[in-house]
């Protein structure tokens, strides 16, 4: 539906990459994805890679089955995000950027997710979890573990 | 809407979903069915009702009663007691025992233009938007106004950009209209990422057609045929609602080829971002739309002459565009009766932090910070006293209790060397440590510095390091002066406003709360700071 406009469709690149990454069980963009994007949008592979490395939602390295992104911005921080972070670290046995030994979770920090009314908040994949505290974190992780 | 005896509005946004809004809705519909009320009571699934932190919020009209933390069990009781027997369930009303105005009254103190339909209509049903005067502005413009007249009307209304900078929208549109080159584009900036801000999300979730109508009007005014809404990647409900609205508008001939049977054709598509705050900066956003890394461009040239794919482009914030339909429908003269002479209209804020009623409000430009915090926000929580307010997001300014009578509009804030920014109002009570909050702000800048230029990349690193030294008491020498020096260099030499704007929160924090900083500098241990540095180091 371009109403007669003829411009390169590169504005669809990010949506395409999101879709590729979503369908990868390890939550990342593998070399084949970059090649596919390059062909589709008539771009050099290097240009696609360059763009991908810029965005925090994309990864070029395999990640856990689920990606946890905890908000560290001021409002969540005031509401106790620091304690949630400590609990996540302890539960997963990894630091920020790491993947738990069972391959289930990768832990990341993010800026404000725009759900400040339920601070502190995090996203696991595309789901938002709010009003977090250490016991709730344990419950949530447990639910994911049981799911597999 | 069909005539019904009562309307039950259930606010459904991401927060409410989390709290089980879908189950509440299901149970409510079932209960009404069983009680034989489904004809006379209409359930409206809507966007936010403007109250945060209260789980699923349900409002009953015409009574104007709000219920908070509604669960499937509770909603049954509301149906039986309130809707069948006409007795509001006092125990569940919001708030249960707050010492301040009740939300229904708080709600009434607002002036809702942008949010007029949010929490009132079903955002997924175009008919409801139409029933409330939706797309009348578009019809009026296409049938009775020339494009230059639309530009002129927006100019006369003195509408100013709500994305932060307050640039006159009429001038921007005129520049694009008059710029050589075609095609021209309309880009809606919905990359909302300023910490503490979620107004654009709630506008899009609660009334997506308002934005669509605003964009079509912009397209008509500047002579564009295609527009795009760039929505941050995390906002999946938003993306879905806007896409649905676009589809509906096409079906009603309000979008697409030959809109309303006229010669004018215009279409809009949605593009997701992928997690980069700097892409909210308009030139970075355009780079991102072109499939590249979101590095801000060197300006000039400005997007009005060389924007998307090098063509003249309007970039406007969601809230700016959402003001447009009412201005065209009701006229610039009406619009200028709201707000101040130089900043007419209303402003949408997100009030957060240590307040009784966190959430979304819309008030006239020029409303004081005191009104916002104490009346609409319900005052400081738990009977504590106010320490300060961070106004405008991470790139905003810290204001002290002495500055509560500051009027919130572009010019009054500029006089105080502050900014309206994104409209985020973060309230801090006396338990908060300003240094600790500033640390969080600095980490935000470090995280979001795009790395294109050295002063910002190295400066944000240095500031986080200096701040953590200050916090754990390992500083040597006058660390605060060093911090200001770094931020001043960033201000002078950074390529884009991200790097330049860090000086504002730093300087305003030091100006308003200098004693607290000095105490830290002199090595007085602070539990908040120690805890934070340990957690985030
Ligand atoms: C770092 C940075 C982030 C920004 N983020 C946003 C944003 O999320 N949304 C927005 O509308 N404007 C944002 N802006 C402002 C835009 O550059 C631009 O001024 C605005 O979209 C213009 O629209 P307006 O005139 O309707 O305000 C940001 C600016 C900077 C420097
Ligand atoms: S000032 Fe910061 S965000 Fe802006 S271009 Fe430079 S590095 Fe990027």
PDB file of C-alpha atoms in Angstrom, chain B residues 236-468:
ATOM      1  CA  UNK B 236       3.562  -4.232  20.737  1.00  0.00           C
ATOM      2  CA  UNK B 237      -0.012  -3.382  21.777  1.00  0.00           C
ATOM      3  CA  UNK B 238       0.440   0.085  20.304  1.00  0.00           C
ATOM      4  CA  UNK B 239       1.693  -1.300  17.031  1.00  0.00           C
ATOM      5  CA  UNK B 240      -1.273  -3.666  16.806  1.00  0.00           C
ATOM      6  CA  UNK B 241      -3.833  -0.960  17.611  1.00  0.00           C
ATOM      7  CA  UNK B 242      -2.453   1.537  15.141  1.00  0.00           C
ATOM      8  CA  UNK B 243      -2.331  -1.091  12.409  1.00  0.00           C
ATOM      9  CA  UNK B 244      -5.926  -1.986  13.115  1.00  0.00           C
ATOM     10  CA  UNK B 245      -6.963   1.662  13.022  1.00  0.00           C
ATOM     11  CA  UNK B 246      -5.220   2.135   9.667  1.00  0.00           C
ATOM     12  CA  UNK B 247      -7.033  -0.850   8.224  1.00  0.00           C
ATOM     13  CA  UNK B 248     -10.394   0.461   9.411  1.00  0.00           C
ATOM     14  CA  UNK B 249      -9.712   3.941   8.089  1.00  0.00           C
ATOM     15  CA  UNK B 250      -8.899   2.476   4.670  1.00  0.00           C
ATOM     16  CA  UNK B 251     -12.172   0.588   4.668  1.00  0.00           C
ATOM     17  CA  UNK B 252     -14.060   3.811   5.361  1.00  0.00           C
ATOM     18  CA  UNK B 253     -12.205   5.671   2.606  1.00  0.00           C
ATOM     19  CA  UNK B 254     -10.563   7.910   5.191  1.00  0.00           C
ATOM     20  CA  UNK B 255      -7.140   6.709   4.131  1.00  0.00           C
ATOM     21  CA  UNK B 256      -5.710   5.385   0.865  1.00  0.00           C
ATOM     22  CA  UNK B 257      -6.663   6.380  -2.642  1.00  0.00           C
ATOM     23  CA  UNK B 258      -9.157   9.200  -3.255  1.00  0.00           C
ATOM     24  CA  UNK B 259      -9.966   9.889   0.364  1.00  0.00           C
ATOM     25  CA  UNK B 260     -13.674  10.652   0.862  1.00  0.00           C
ATOM     26  CA  UNK B 261     -14.064  10.613  -2.899  1.00  0.00           C
ATOM     27  CA  UNK B 262     -11.707  13.567  -3.437  1.00  0.00           C
ATOM     28  CA  UNK B 263      -8.541  13.789  -5.518  1.00  0.00           C
ATOM     29  CA  UNK B 264      -6.440  13.485  -2.386  1.00  0.00           C
ATOM     30  CA  UNK B 265      -4.669  10.184  -1.708  1.00  0.00           C
ATOM     31  CA  UNK B 266      -2.561   9.432   1.327  1.00  0.00           C
ATOM     32  CA  UNK B 267      -1.520   6.276   3.090  1.00  0.00           C
ATOM     33  CA  UNK B 268       0.235   5.475   6.339  1.00  0.00           C
ATOM     34  CA  UNK B 269       2.267   2.490   7.475  1.00  0.00           C
ATOM     35  CA  UNK B 270       3.779   1.447  10.795  1.00  0.00           C
ATOM     36  CA  UNK B 271       7.473   0.746  11.306  1.00  0.00           C
ATOM     37  CA  UNK B 272       8.881  -0.622  14.564  1.00  0.00           C
ATOM     38  CA  UNK B 273      12.064   0.626  16.200  1.00  0.00           C
ATOM     39  CA  UNK B 274      14.522  -1.775  17.787  1.00  0.00           C
ATOM     40  CA  UNK B 275      15.613  -0.360  21.108  1.00  0.00           C
ATOM     41  CA  UNK B 276      17.617   2.856  20.838  1.00  0.00           C
ATOM     42  CA  UNK B 277      16.581   6.011  22.674  1.00  0.00           C
ATOM     43  CA  UNK B 278      18.555   8.239  20.342  1.00  0.00           C
ATOM     44  CA  UNK B 279      16.279   7.189  17.462  1.00  0.00           C
ATOM     45  CA  UNK B 280      13.714   9.535  19.019  1.00  0.00           C
ATOM     46  CA  UNK B 281      15.928  12.365  17.786  1.00  0.00           C
ATOM     47  CA  UNK B 282      14.373  13.187  14.449  1.00  0.00           C
ATOM     48  CA  UNK B 283      17.384  12.797  12.167  1.00  0.00           C
ATOM     49  CA  UNK B 284      18.446   9.558  13.875  1.00  0.00           C
ATOM     50  CA  UNK B 285      14.903   8.333  13.406  1.00  0.00           C
ATOM     51  CA  UNK B 286      15.137   9.041   9.683  1.00  0.00           C
ATOM     52  CA  UNK B 287      18.450   7.182   9.436  1.00  0.00           C
ATOM     53  CA  UNK B 288      16.831   4.259  11.226  1.00  0.00           C
ATOM     54  CA  UNK B 289      13.874   4.332   8.834  1.00  0.00           C
ATOM     55  CA  UNK B 290      16.325   4.144   5.990  1.00  0.00           C
ATOM     56  CA  UNK B 291      17.602   0.841   7.364  1.00  0.00           C
ATOM     57  CA  UNK B 292      20.786   2.187   8.902  1.00  0.00           C
ATOM     58  CA  UNK B 293      22.144   2.613  12.398  1.00  0.00           C
ATOM     59  CA  UNK B 294      20.335   5.431  14.137  1.00  0.00           C
ATOM     60  CA  UNK B 295      23.113   7.983  14.149  1.00  0.00           C
ATOM     61  CA  UNK B 296      21.932  11.583  14.300  1.00  0.00           C
ATOM     62  CA  UNK B 297      22.703  13.553  11.176  1.00  0.00           C
ATOM     63  CA  UNK B 298      24.602  16.786  11.164  1.00  0.00           C
ATOM     64  CA  UNK B 299      22.128  19.647  10.818  1.00  0.00           C
ATOM     65  CA  UNK B 300      21.521  21.644   8.709  1.00  0.00           C
ATOM     66  CA  UNK B 301      20.062  20.524   6.391  1.00  0.00           C
ATOM     67  CA  UNK B 302      16.914  20.000   8.414  1.00  0.00           C
ATOM     68  CA  UNK B 303      14.321  17.323   7.691  1.00  0.00           C
ATOM     69  CA  UNK B 304      11.910  19.939   6.344  1.00  0.00           C
ATOM     70  CA  UNK B 305      14.127  20.245   3.268  1.00  0.00           C
ATOM     71  CA  UNK B 306      16.088  16.985   3.316  1.00  0.00           C
ATOM     72  CA  UNK B 307      14.385  14.340   5.404  1.00  0.00           C
ATOM     73  CA  UNK B 308      13.424  10.764   4.643  1.00  0.00           C
ATOM     74  CA  UNK B 309      15.270   9.539   1.535  1.00  0.00           C
ATOM     75  CA  UNK B 310      16.493  13.114   1.169  1.00  0.00           C
ATOM     76  CA  UNK B 311      12.991  14.482   0.577  1.00  0.00           C
ATOM     77  CA  UNK B 312      11.110  17.235   2.453  1.00  0.00           C
ATOM     78  CA  UNK B 313       9.673  15.609   5.563  1.00  0.00           C
ATOM     79  CA  UNK B 314       7.470  16.608   8.458  1.00  0.00           C
ATOM     80  CA  UNK B 315       8.517  14.907  11.688  1.00  0.00           C
ATOM     81  CA  UNK B 316       6.005  15.395  14.480  1.00  0.00           C
ATOM     82  CA  UNK B 317       5.420  13.869  17.860  1.00  0.00           C
ATOM     83  CA  UNK B 318       2.292  11.774  18.507  1.00  0.00           C
ATOM     84  CA  UNK B 319       0.766  14.338  20.864  1.00  0.00           C
ATOM     85  CA  UNK B 320       1.410  17.201  18.416  1.00  0.00           C
ATOM     86  CA  UNK B 321      -0.455  15.401  15.643  1.00  0.00           C
ATOM     87  CA  UNK B 322      -3.221  14.364  18.021  1.00  0.00           C
ATOM     88  CA  UNK B 323      -3.955  18.069  18.615  1.00  0.00           C
ATOM     89  CA  UNK B 324      -4.499  18.730  14.924  1.00  0.00           C
ATOM     90  CA  UNK B 325      -8.021  17.309  14.384  1.00  0.00           C
ATOM     91  CA  UNK B 326      -9.538  19.437  17.146  1.00  0.00           C
ATOM     92  CA  UNK B 327      -7.803  22.583  15.921  1.00  0.00           C
ATOM     93  CA  UNK B 328      -9.202  22.096  12.430  1.00  0.00           C
ATOM     94  CA  UNK B 329     -12.641  21.058  13.614  1.00  0.00           C
ATOM     95  CA  UNK B 330     -13.116  23.729  16.283  1.00  0.00           C
ATOM     96  CA  UNK B 331     -10.822  26.403  14.909  1.00  0.00           C
ATOM     97  CA  UNK B 332      -7.627  28.142  15.949  1.00  0.00           C
ATOM     98  CA  UNK B 333      -9.540  30.776  17.932  1.00  0.00           C
ATOM     99  CA  UNK B 334     -11.046  28.140  20.158  1.00  0.00           C
ATOM    100  CA  UNK B 335      -7.665  26.488  20.621  1.00  0.00           C
ATOM    101  CA  UNK B 336      -6.057  29.717  21.731  1.00  0.00           C
ATOM    102  CA  UNK B 337      -8.547  30.088  24.548  1.00  0.00           C
ATOM    103  CA  UNK B 338      -6.669  27.218  26.202  1.00  0.00           C
ATOM    104  CA  UNK B 339      -3.229  27.557  27.740  1.00  0.00           C
ATOM    105  CA  UNK B 340      -1.014  30.644  27.539  1.00  0.00           C
ATOM    106  CA  UNK B 341      -0.637  33.193  24.718  1.00  0.00           C
ATOM    107  CA  UNK B 342       2.707  31.764  23.596  1.00  0.00           C
ATOM    108  CA  UNK B 343       1.965  28.107  24.411  1.00  0.00           C
ATOM    109  CA  UNK B 344      -1.717  27.546  23.673  1.00  0.00           C
ATOM    110  CA  UNK B 345      -3.555  24.305  24.211  1.00  0.00           C
ATOM    111  CA  UNK B 346      -3.036  21.567  26.722  1.00  0.00           C
ATOM    112  CA  UNK B 347      -0.181  19.300  27.719  1.00  0.00           C
ATOM    113  CA  UNK B 348      -0.265  15.644  28.628  1.00  0.00           C
ATOM    114  CA  UNK B 349       1.916  14.622  31.568  1.00  0.00           C
ATOM    115  CA  UNK B 350       2.902  11.403  33.233  1.00  0.00           C
ATOM    116  CA  UNK B 351       3.126  11.938  36.997  1.00  0.00           C
ATOM    117  CA  UNK B 352       5.289   9.384  38.731  1.00  0.00           C
ATOM    118  CA  UNK B 353       7.297   8.481  41.750  1.00  0.00           C
ATOM    119  CA  UNK B 354       6.239   9.196  45.304  1.00  0.00           C
ATOM    120  CA  UNK B 355       2.728  10.521  44.635  1.00  0.00           C
ATOM    121  CA  UNK B 356      -0.692   9.266  45.652  1.00  0.00           C
ATOM    122  CA  UNK B 357      -2.088   9.019  42.106  1.00  0.00           C
ATOM    123  CA  UNK B 358       0.619   8.272  39.590  1.00  0.00           C
ATOM    124  CA  UNK B 359      -0.613   8.333  36.025  1.00  0.00           C
ATOM    125  CA  UNK B 360      -1.570  10.287  32.950  1.00  0.00           C
ATOM    126  CA  UNK B 361      -3.176  13.740  33.044  1.00  0.00           C
ATOM    127  CA  UNK B 362      -3.942  16.512  30.587  1.00  0.00           C
ATOM    128  CA  UNK B 363      -4.125  20.132  31.734  1.00  0.00           C
ATOM    129  CA  UNK B 364      -3.860  23.539  30.061  1.00  0.00           C
ATOM    130  CA  UNK B 365      -0.367  24.823  29.287  1.00  0.00           C
ATOM    131  CA  UNK B 366       0.750  27.133  32.062  1.00  0.00           C
ATOM    132  CA  UNK B 367      -0.646  25.026  34.908  1.00  0.00           C
ATOM    133  CA  UNK B 368       1.702  25.197  37.864  1.00  0.00           C
ATOM    134  CA  UNK B 369       3.866  22.349  39.008  1.00  0.00           C
ATOM    135  CA  UNK B 370       2.158  22.642  42.392  1.00  0.00           C
ATOM    136  CA  UNK B 371      -1.263  21.925  40.892  1.00  0.00           C
ATOM    137  CA  UNK B 372       0.139  18.962  39.062  1.00  0.00           C
ATOM    138  CA  UNK B 373       1.859  17.424  42.056  1.00  0.00           C
ATOM    139  CA  UNK B 374      -0.611  18.263  44.795  1.00  0.00           C
ATOM    140  CA  UNK B 375      -3.979  18.297  43.067  1.00  0.00           C
ATOM    141  CA  UNK B 376      -3.716  15.925  40.137  1.00  0.00           C
ATOM    142  CA  UNK B 377      -1.027  13.742  41.654  1.00  0.00           C
ATOM    143  CA  UNK B 378      -2.770  13.801  45.028  1.00  0.00           C
ATOM    144  CA  UNK B 379       0.356  15.008  46.839  1.00  0.00           C
ATOM    145  CA  UNK B 380       3.296  13.136  48.292  1.00  0.00           C
ATOM    146  CA  UNK B 381       2.638   9.549  49.279  1.00  0.00           C
ATOM    147  CA  UNK B 382       2.524   8.226  52.833  1.00  0.00           C
ATOM    148  CA  UNK B 383       2.371  11.702  54.368  1.00  0.00           C
ATOM    149  CA  UNK B 384       6.017  12.370  53.608  1.00  0.00           C
ATOM    150  CA  UNK B 385       7.428  15.690  52.520  1.00  0.00           C
ATOM    151  CA  UNK B 386       8.548  16.704  49.073  1.00  0.00           C
ATOM    152  CA  UNK B 387      12.234  16.760  48.257  1.00  0.00           C
ATOM    153  CA  UNK B 388      12.180  17.701  44.586  1.00  0.00           C
ATOM    154  CA  UNK B 389      10.727  17.022  41.170  1.00  0.00           C
ATOM    155  CA  UNK B 390      12.524  15.927  38.019  1.00  0.00           C
ATOM    156  CA  UNK B 391      10.578  17.619  35.224  1.00  0.00           C
ATOM    157  CA  UNK B 392      10.968  16.645  31.592  1.00  0.00           C
ATOM    158  CA  UNK B 393      12.593  13.236  31.844  1.00  0.00           C
ATOM    159  CA  UNK B 394      16.248  12.286  32.241  1.00  0.00           C
ATOM    160  CA  UNK B 395      17.202  15.189  30.008  1.00  0.00           C
ATOM    161  CA  UNK B 396      15.104  17.493  32.191  1.00  0.00           C
ATOM    162  CA  UNK B 397      15.752  19.595  35.270  1.00  0.00           C
ATOM    163  CA  UNK B 398      15.488  18.950  38.980  1.00  0.00           C
ATOM    164  CA  UNK B 399      13.247  21.536  40.633  1.00  0.00           C
ATOM    165  CA  UNK B 400      13.022  22.215  44.379  1.00  0.00           C
ATOM    166  CA  UNK B 401       9.897  22.673  46.507  1.00  0.00           C
ATOM    167  CA  UNK B 402      10.527  26.443  46.340  1.00  0.00           C
ATOM    168  CA  UNK B 403      10.008  26.222  42.588  1.00  0.00           C
ATOM    169  CA  UNK B 404       6.580  24.598  42.763  1.00  0.00           C
ATOM    170  CA  UNK B 405       4.843  27.705  41.480  1.00  0.00           C
ATOM    171  CA  UNK B 406       6.671  27.453  38.196  1.00  0.00           C
ATOM    172  CA  UNK B 407       4.214  27.448  35.327  1.00  0.00           C
ATOM    173  CA  UNK B 408       4.557  24.535  33.002  1.00  0.00           C
ATOM    174  CA  UNK B 409       4.768  25.842  29.473  1.00  0.00           C
ATOM    175  CA  UNK B 410       7.640  26.208  27.028  1.00  0.00           C
ATOM    176  CA  UNK B 411       8.549  29.794  27.856  1.00  0.00           C
ATOM    177  CA  UNK B 412       8.054  29.800  31.632  1.00  0.00           C
ATOM    178  CA  UNK B 413      10.306  26.775  31.948  1.00  0.00           C
ATOM    179  CA  UNK B 414      12.898  28.269  29.633  1.00  0.00           C
ATOM    180  CA  UNK B 415      13.064  31.262  31.993  1.00  0.00           C
ATOM    181  CA  UNK B 416      14.121  28.860  34.717  1.00  0.00           C
ATOM    182  CA  UNK B 417      16.569  27.176  32.391  1.00  0.00           C
ATOM    183  CA  UNK B 418      14.347  24.114  32.550  1.00  0.00           C
ATOM    184  CA  UNK B 419      12.439  22.273  29.837  1.00  0.00           C
ATOM    185  CA  UNK B 420       9.019  20.770  29.340  1.00  0.00           C
ATOM    186  CA  UNK B 421      10.689  17.855  27.566  1.00  0.00           C
ATOM    187  CA  UNK B 422       8.511  14.822  27.291  1.00  0.00           C
ATOM    188  CA  UNK B 423       6.145  15.850  30.076  1.00  0.00           C
ATOM    189  CA  UNK B 424       7.478  13.340  32.593  1.00  0.00           C
ATOM    190  CA  UNK B 425       7.098  14.552  36.175  1.00  0.00           C
ATOM    191  CA  UNK B 426       9.035  12.415  38.637  1.00  0.00           C
ATOM    192  CA  UNK B 427       8.197  13.305  42.237  1.00  0.00           C
ATOM    193  CA  UNK B 428      10.788  12.551  44.915  1.00  0.00           C
ATOM    194  CA  UNK B 429      10.020  12.460  48.622  1.00  0.00           C
ATOM    195  CA  UNK B 430      12.483  13.014  51.439  1.00  0.00           C
ATOM    196  CA  UNK B 431      13.572   9.378  51.445  1.00  0.00           C
ATOM    197  CA  UNK B 432      15.199   9.712  48.007  1.00  0.00           C
ATOM    198  CA  UNK B 433      18.880  10.528  47.654  1.00  0.00           C
ATOM    199  CA  UNK B 434      19.424  13.060  44.883  1.00  0.00           C
ATOM    200  CA  UNK B 435      22.906  11.762  44.138  1.00  0.00           C
ATOM    201  CA  UNK B 436      21.506   8.281  43.729  1.00  0.00           C
ATOM    202  CA  UNK B 437      18.772   9.525  41.363  1.00  0.00           C
ATOM    203  CA  UNK B 438      21.316  11.488  39.376  1.00  0.00           C
ATOM    204  CA  UNK B 439      23.464   8.346  39.130  1.00  0.00           C
ATOM    205  CA  UNK B 440      20.536   6.603  37.497  1.00  0.00           C
ATOM    206  CA  UNK B 441      20.149   9.513  35.078  1.00  0.00           C
ATOM    207  CA  UNK B 442      23.845   9.379  34.202  1.00  0.00           C
ATOM    208  CA  UNK B 443      23.716   5.641  33.602  1.00  0.00           C
ATOM    209  CA  UNK B 444      20.798   6.260  31.291  1.00  0.00           C
ATOM    210  CA  UNK B 445      22.885   8.666  29.230  1.00  0.00           C
ATOM    211  CA  UNK B 446      25.820   6.259  29.144  1.00  0.00           C
ATOM    212  CA  UNK B 447      23.540   3.451  28.013  1.00  0.00           C
ATOM    213  CA  UNK B 448      21.936   5.550  25.294  1.00  0.00           C
ATOM    214  CA  UNK B 449      24.909   7.517  23.990  1.00  0.00           C
ATOM    215  CA  UNK B 450      25.094   6.273  20.421  1.00  0.00           C
ATOM    216  CA  UNK B 451      28.880   6.457  20.351  1.00  0.00           C
ATOM    217  CA  UNK B 452      29.101   8.476  17.163  1.00  0.00           C
ATOM    218  CA  UNK B 453      31.049  11.324  18.716  1.00  0.00           C
ATOM    219  CA  UNK B 454      33.831  11.232  21.284  1.00  0.00           C
ATOM    220  CA  UNK B 455      32.740  13.919  23.778  1.00  0.00           C
ATOM    221  CA  UNK B 456      29.476  12.158  24.446  1.00  0.00           C
ATOM    222  CA  UNK B 457      30.797   8.614  24.386  1.00  0.00           C
ATOM    223  CA  UNK B 458      33.771   9.322  26.641  1.00  0.00           C
ATOM    224  CA  UNK B 459      31.961  11.980  28.671  1.00  0.00           C
ATOM    225  CA  UNK B 460      29.082   9.747  29.730  1.00  0.00           C
ATOM    226  CA  UNK B 461      31.593   7.041  30.728  1.00  0.00           C
ATOM    227  CA  UNK B 462      33.586   9.525  32.776  1.00  0.00           C
ATOM    228  CA  UNK B 463      30.522  10.948  34.491  1.00  0.00           C
ATOM    229  CA  UNK B 464      29.253   7.555  35.608  1.00  0.00           C
ATOM    230  CA  UNK B 465      32.723   6.745  36.929  1.00  0.00           C
ATOM    231  CA  UNK B 466      33.030  10.054  38.763  1.00  0.00           C
ATOM    232  CA  UNK B 467      29.569   9.710  40.219  1.00  0.00           C
ATOM    233  CA  UNK B 468      30.265   6.252  41.545  1.00  0.00           C
TER     234      UNK B 468
END
